[in-house]
Amino acid sequence: QMAGLARRADTRFMRQMAWGSGAMALGGGIWSMHFIGMLAFTVCARGQFDAWTTVLSLLPSVGASWVALGLLMRSEISRTALVVGGVLVGAGIGASQWAPVMRYDPWGFAASVLVAVLLAIVALWVRFGLERVVRWRARWLNAVAGVVMGLAIAGMHYTGMAALRFTDEP
């Protein structure tokens, strides 16, 4: 929705405001889903949150959202831009999961990033490629693309959580 508003904006300022607020809303949603999921994850250990690290962990998801909305603001998208955008969005979502004290199974973490990248590419394709195949209104294309992007975020999170390993090392 925000990408559509930005695309139709009359001024550069309004375009940037729609783009930025959309990136904050989507990035904040990605981050809060991960953060709440981490709070709900119970382990037999004590932990604490560092305020600065927690705030900085918001940046990758906002950056990924900025990229995704920038692509969705276009009237058309090339295959190269689709793949590059999907990789950047997936990497941004993956970077929001990283923490220096967590240890991941490397193959499981790689699988979680792959899930995010592939589903992000599919979500972007749904928005642009599906409109060539079906005659749906933009709001329905946006809704379906949003669901697929939500699956990318959740799939990445849960695949990443399955790859998380706990050790007694600091």
PDB file of C-alpha atoms in Angstrom:
ATOM      1  CA  GLN A   1       0.000   0.000   0.000  1.00  0.00           C
ATOM      2  CA  MET A   2       2.748   2.442   0.959  1.00  0.00           C
ATOM      3  CA  ALA A   3       4.713   1.621  -2.199  1.00  0.00           C
ATOM      4  CA  GLY A   4       1.612   2.478  -4.232  1.00  0.00           C
ATOM      5  CA  LEU A   5       1.200   5.761  -2.373  1.00  0.00           C
ATOM      6  CA  ALA A   6       4.858   6.575  -2.958  1.00  0.00           C
ATOM      7  CA  ARG A   7       4.524   5.742  -6.661  1.00  0.00           C
ATOM      8  CA  ARG A   8       1.568   8.130  -7.009  1.00  0.00           C
ATOM      9  CA  ALA A   9       3.032  10.922  -4.829  1.00  0.00           C
ATOM     10  CA  ASP A  10       2.944  14.419  -6.302  1.00  0.00           C
ATOM     11  CA  THR A  11       6.186  15.608  -4.721  1.00  0.00           C
ATOM     12  CA  ARG A  12       9.549  14.094  -3.923  1.00  0.00           C
ATOM     13  CA  PHE A  13       8.982  14.848  -0.237  1.00  0.00           C
ATOM     14  CA  MET A  14       5.690  12.942  -0.170  1.00  0.00           C
ATOM     15  CA  ARG A  15       7.286  10.058  -2.058  1.00  0.00           C
ATOM     16  CA  GLN A  16      10.114   9.853   0.481  1.00  0.00           C
ATOM     17  CA  MET A  17       7.663  10.103   3.403  1.00  0.00           C
ATOM     18  CA  ALA A  18       5.516   7.256   2.075  1.00  0.00           C
ATOM     19  CA  TRP A  19       8.587   5.152   1.310  1.00  0.00           C
ATOM     20  CA  GLY A  20      10.206   5.833   4.694  1.00  0.00           C
ATOM     21  CA  SER A  21       7.074   5.281   6.751  1.00  0.00           C
ATOM     22  CA  GLY A  22       6.347   2.081   4.844  1.00  0.00           C
ATOM     23  CA  ALA A  23       9.899   0.837   5.473  1.00  0.00           C
ATOM     24  CA  MET A  24       9.582   1.672   9.178  1.00  0.00           C
ATOM     25  CA  ALA A  25       6.202  -0.077   9.437  1.00  0.00           C
ATOM     26  CA  LEU A  26       7.321  -3.216   7.579  1.00  0.00           C
ATOM     27  CA  GLY A  27      10.779  -3.275   9.184  1.00  0.00           C
ATOM     28  CA  GLY A  28       9.271  -2.720  12.612  1.00  0.00           C
ATOM     29  CA  GLY A  29       6.831  -5.551  11.979  1.00  0.00           C
ATOM     30  CA  ILE A  30       9.624  -7.907  10.949  1.00  0.00           C
ATOM     31  CA  TRP A  31      11.727  -6.917  13.933  1.00  0.00           C
ATOM     32  CA  SER A  32       8.891  -7.097  16.470  1.00  0.00           C
ATOM     33  CA  MET A  33       7.821 -10.537  15.224  1.00  0.00           C
ATOM     34  CA  HIS A  34      11.365 -11.786  15.728  1.00  0.00           C
ATOM     35  CA  PHE A  35      11.779  -9.999  19.070  1.00  0.00           C
ATOM     36  CA  ILE A  36       8.486 -11.275  20.478  1.00  0.00           C
ATOM     37  CA  GLY A  37       9.334 -14.758  19.225  1.00  0.00           C
ATOM     38  CA  MET A  38      12.664 -14.572  21.041  1.00  0.00           C
ATOM     39  CA  LEU A  39      10.926 -13.432  24.238  1.00  0.00           C
ATOM     40  CA  ALA A  40       8.527 -16.372  23.977  1.00  0.00           C
ATOM     41  CA  PHE A  41      11.383 -18.822  23.411  1.00  0.00           C
ATOM     42  CA  THR A  42      12.146 -20.439  26.755  1.00  0.00           C
ATOM     43  CA  VAL A  43      15.497 -21.915  27.583  1.00  0.00           C
ATOM     44  CA  CYS A  44      16.936 -23.148  30.840  1.00  0.00           C
ATOM     45  CA  ALA A  45      19.281 -20.211  31.195  1.00  0.00           C
ATOM     46  CA  ARG A  46      19.342 -16.575  32.145  1.00  0.00           C
ATOM     47  CA  GLY A  47      19.799 -13.860  29.619  1.00  0.00           C
ATOM     48  CA  GLN A  48      19.721 -10.129  29.353  1.00  0.00           C
ATOM     49  CA  PHE A  49      19.178  -7.592  26.634  1.00  0.00           C
ATOM     50  CA  ASP A  50      21.626  -4.915  25.707  1.00  0.00           C
ATOM     51  CA  ALA A  51      19.593  -1.834  24.771  1.00  0.00           C
ATOM     52  CA  TRP A  52      21.955  -0.651  22.011  1.00  0.00           C
ATOM     53  CA  THR A  53      22.266  -4.062  20.395  1.00  0.00           C
ATOM     54  CA  THR A  54      18.504  -4.459  20.549  1.00  0.00           C
ATOM     55  CA  VAL A  55      17.916  -1.084  18.886  1.00  0.00           C
ATOM     56  CA  LEU A  56      20.612  -1.729  16.264  1.00  0.00           C
ATOM     57  CA  SER A  57      18.986  -5.068  15.422  1.00  0.00           C
ATOM     58  CA  LEU A  58      16.083  -3.049  13.981  1.00  0.00           C
ATOM     59  CA  LEU A  59      18.266  -1.568  11.212  1.00  0.00           C
ATOM     60  CA  PRO A  60      18.630  -4.658   8.952  1.00  0.00           C
ATOM     61  CA  SER A  61      14.882  -5.267   8.792  1.00  0.00           C
ATOM     62  CA  VAL A  62      14.174  -1.583   8.076  1.00  0.00           C
ATOM     63  CA  GLY A  63      16.903  -1.623   5.398  1.00  0.00           C
ATOM     64  CA  ALA A  64      15.450  -4.780   3.846  1.00  0.00           C
ATOM     65  CA  SER A  65      12.021  -3.173   3.871  1.00  0.00           C
ATOM     66  CA  TRP A  66      13.425  -0.028   2.228  1.00  0.00           C
ATOM     67  CA  VAL A  67      14.814  -2.161  -0.602  1.00  0.00           C
ATOM     68  CA  ALA A  68      11.588  -4.145  -0.991  1.00  0.00           C
ATOM     69  CA  LEU A  69       9.412  -1.029  -1.105  1.00  0.00           C
ATOM     70  CA  GLY A  70      11.812   0.647  -3.518  1.00  0.00           C
ATOM     71  CA  LEU A  71      11.324  -2.283  -5.888  1.00  0.00           C
ATOM     72  CA  LEU A  72       7.560  -2.303  -5.380  1.00  0.00           C
ATOM     73  CA  MET A  73       7.415   1.392  -6.254  1.00  0.00           C
ATOM     74  CA  ARG A  74       8.541   0.616  -9.793  1.00  0.00           C
ATOM     75  CA  SER A  75       6.031   0.118 -12.573  1.00  0.00           C
ATOM     76  CA  GLU A  76       8.044  -2.853 -13.896  1.00  0.00           C
ATOM     77  CA  ILE A  77      10.962  -4.912 -12.624  1.00  0.00           C
ATOM     78  CA  SER A  78      13.671  -6.838 -14.481  1.00  0.00           C
ATOM     79  CA  ARG A  79      14.660 -10.383 -13.573  1.00  0.00           C
ATOM     80  CA  THR A  80      18.033  -9.144 -12.363  1.00  0.00           C
ATOM     81  CA  ALA A  81      16.425  -6.523 -10.108  1.00  0.00           C
ATOM     82  CA  LEU A  82      13.992  -9.169  -8.862  1.00  0.00           C
ATOM     83  CA  VAL A  83      16.798 -11.557  -7.870  1.00  0.00           C
ATOM     84  CA  VAL A  84      19.061  -8.832  -6.441  1.00  0.00           C
ATOM     85  CA  GLY A  85      16.131  -7.368  -4.522  1.00  0.00           C
ATOM     86  CA  GLY A  86      15.164 -10.782  -3.172  1.00  0.00           C
ATOM     87  CA  VAL A  87      18.728 -11.450  -2.055  1.00  0.00           C
ATOM     88  CA  LEU A  88      18.990  -8.048  -0.350  1.00  0.00           C
ATOM     89  CA  VAL A  89      15.617  -8.422   1.365  1.00  0.00           C
ATOM     90  CA  GLY A  90      16.396 -11.985   2.465  1.00  0.00           C
ATOM     91  CA  ALA A  91      19.840 -10.957   3.716  1.00  0.00           C
ATOM     92  CA  GLY A  92      18.326  -8.030   5.593  1.00  0.00           C
ATOM     93  CA  ILE A  93      15.811 -10.299   7.281  1.00  0.00           C
ATOM     94  CA  GLY A  94      18.610 -12.776   8.060  1.00  0.00           C
ATOM     95  CA  ALA A  95      20.855 -10.084   9.509  1.00  0.00           C
ATOM     96  CA  SER A  96      18.136  -9.155  11.988  1.00  0.00           C
ATOM     97  CA  GLN A  97      18.446 -12.670  13.465  1.00  0.00           C
ATOM     98  CA  TRP A  98      22.164 -12.451  14.074  1.00  0.00           C
ATOM     99  CA  ALA A  99      23.464 -11.902  17.576  1.00  0.00           C
ATOM    100  CA  PRO A 100      27.053 -12.308  18.775  1.00  0.00           C
ATOM    101  CA  VAL A 101      26.142 -14.660  21.643  1.00  0.00           C
ATOM    102  CA  MET A 102      23.991 -17.043  19.600  1.00  0.00           C
ATOM    103  CA  ARG A 103      25.473 -20.041  17.862  1.00  0.00           C
ATOM    104  CA  TYR A 104      23.822 -21.460  14.762  1.00  0.00           C
ATOM    105  CA  ASP A 105      24.175 -24.692  12.900  1.00  0.00           C
ATOM    106  CA  PRO A 106      25.774 -23.277   9.717  1.00  0.00           C
ATOM    107  CA  TRP A 107      23.655 -25.388   7.342  1.00  0.00           C
ATOM    108  CA  GLY A 108      20.453 -24.562   9.205  1.00  0.00           C
ATOM    109  CA  PHE A 109      21.250 -20.858   9.217  1.00  0.00           C
ATOM    110  CA  ALA A 110      22.102 -20.990   5.510  1.00  0.00           C
ATOM    111  CA  ALA A 111      18.787 -22.763   4.911  1.00  0.00           C
ATOM    112  CA  SER A 112      16.951 -20.018   6.801  1.00  0.00           C
ATOM    113  CA  VAL A 113      18.557 -17.317   4.641  1.00  0.00           C
ATOM    114  CA  LEU A 114      17.756 -19.346   1.512  1.00  0.00           C
ATOM    115  CA  VAL A 115      14.115 -19.614   2.630  1.00  0.00           C
ATOM    116  CA  ALA A 116      13.967 -15.840   3.117  1.00  0.00           C
ATOM    117  CA  VAL A 117      15.649 -15.052  -0.216  1.00  0.00           C
ATOM    118  CA  LEU A 118      13.525 -17.459  -2.262  1.00  0.00           C
ATOM    119  CA  LEU A 119      10.242 -16.389  -0.679  1.00  0.00           C
ATOM    120  CA  ALA A 120      11.203 -12.706  -0.985  1.00  0.00           C
ATOM    121  CA  ILE A 121      11.853 -13.244  -4.704  1.00  0.00           C
ATOM    122  CA  VAL A 122       8.514 -15.042  -5.011  1.00  0.00           C
ATOM    123  CA  ALA A 123       6.750 -12.197  -3.164  1.00  0.00           C
ATOM    124  CA  LEU A 124       8.253  -9.614  -5.508  1.00  0.00           C
ATOM    125  CA  TRP A 125       7.399 -11.792  -8.519  1.00  0.00           C
ATOM    126  CA  VAL A 126       3.821 -12.173  -7.290  1.00  0.00           C
ATOM    127  CA  ARG A 127       3.433  -8.405  -7.316  1.00  0.00           C
ATOM    128  CA  PHE A 128       4.894  -7.916 -10.802  1.00  0.00           C
ATOM    129  CA  GLY A 129       4.663 -11.253 -12.597  1.00  0.00           C
ATOM    130  CA  LEU A 130       1.194 -12.254 -11.496  1.00  0.00           C
ATOM    131  CA  GLU A 131      -0.359  -9.091 -12.903  1.00  0.00           C
ATOM    132  CA  ARG A 132       0.691 -10.282 -16.367  1.00  0.00           C
ATOM    133  CA  VAL A 133      -1.129 -13.580 -15.850  1.00  0.00           C
ATOM    134  CA  VAL A 134      -4.304 -12.550 -14.013  1.00  0.00           C
ATOM    135  CA  ARG A 135      -6.419  -9.405 -14.131  1.00  0.00           C
ATOM    136  CA  TRP A 136      -6.573  -8.630 -10.439  1.00  0.00           C
ATOM    137  CA  ARG A 137      -6.742  -5.202  -8.899  1.00  0.00           C
ATOM    138  CA  ALA A 138      -3.531  -3.866  -7.391  1.00  0.00           C
ATOM    139  CA  ARG A 139      -4.872  -4.284  -3.858  1.00  0.00           C
ATOM    140  CA  TRP A 140      -5.322  -8.050  -4.369  1.00  0.00           C
ATOM    141  CA  LEU A 141      -1.861  -8.387  -5.892  1.00  0.00           C
ATOM    142  CA  ASN A 142      -0.452  -6.436  -2.934  1.00  0.00           C
ATOM    143  CA  ALA A 143      -2.358  -8.640  -0.476  1.00  0.00           C
ATOM    144  CA  VAL A 144      -1.094 -11.886  -2.011  1.00  0.00           C
ATOM    145  CA  ALA A 145       2.463 -10.514  -2.247  1.00  0.00           C
ATOM    146  CA  GLY A 146       2.194  -9.395   1.384  1.00  0.00           C
ATOM    147  CA  VAL A 147       1.137 -12.873   2.494  1.00  0.00           C
ATOM    148  CA  VAL A 148       4.084 -14.429   0.653  1.00  0.00           C
ATOM    149  CA  MET A 149       6.465 -11.844   2.173  1.00  0.00           C
ATOM    150  CA  GLY A 150       5.004 -12.667   5.594  1.00  0.00           C
ATOM    151  CA  LEU A 151       5.722 -16.337   4.920  1.00  0.00           C
ATOM    152  CA  ALA A 152       9.294 -15.368   3.976  1.00  0.00           C
ATOM    153  CA  ILE A 153       9.748 -13.566   7.281  1.00  0.00           C
ATOM    154  CA  ALA A 154       8.126 -16.264   9.417  1.00  0.00           C
ATOM    155  CA  GLY A 155       9.815 -19.078   7.471  1.00  0.00           C
ATOM    156  CA  MET A 156      13.184 -17.426   7.910  1.00  0.00           C
ATOM    157  CA  HIS A 157      12.587 -16.909  11.628  1.00  0.00           C
ATOM    158  CA  TYR A 158      11.453 -20.444  12.386  1.00  0.00           C
ATOM    159  CA  THR A 159      14.094 -22.081  10.193  1.00  0.00           C
ATOM    160  CA  GLY A 160      16.700 -19.911  11.917  1.00  0.00           C
ATOM    161  CA  MET A 161      15.361 -20.798  15.364  1.00  0.00           C
ATOM    162  CA  ALA A 162      15.604 -24.484  14.477  1.00  0.00           C
ATOM    163  CA  ALA A 163      19.275 -23.885  13.618  1.00  0.00           C
ATOM    164  CA  LEU A 164      20.012 -22.139  16.929  1.00  0.00           C
ATOM    165  CA  ARG A 165      22.344 -24.071  19.218  1.00  0.00           C
ATOM    166  CA  PHE A 166      23.082 -23.360  22.836  1.00  0.00           C
ATOM    167  CA  THR A 167      26.462 -23.937  24.437  1.00  0.00           C
ATOM    168  CA  ASP A 168      27.919 -23.229  27.833  1.00  0.00           C
ATOM    169  CA  GLU A 169      30.682 -21.144  26.240  1.00  0.00           C
ATOM    170  CA  PRO A 170      30.523 -17.340  26.623  1.00  0.00           C
TER     171      PRO A 170
END
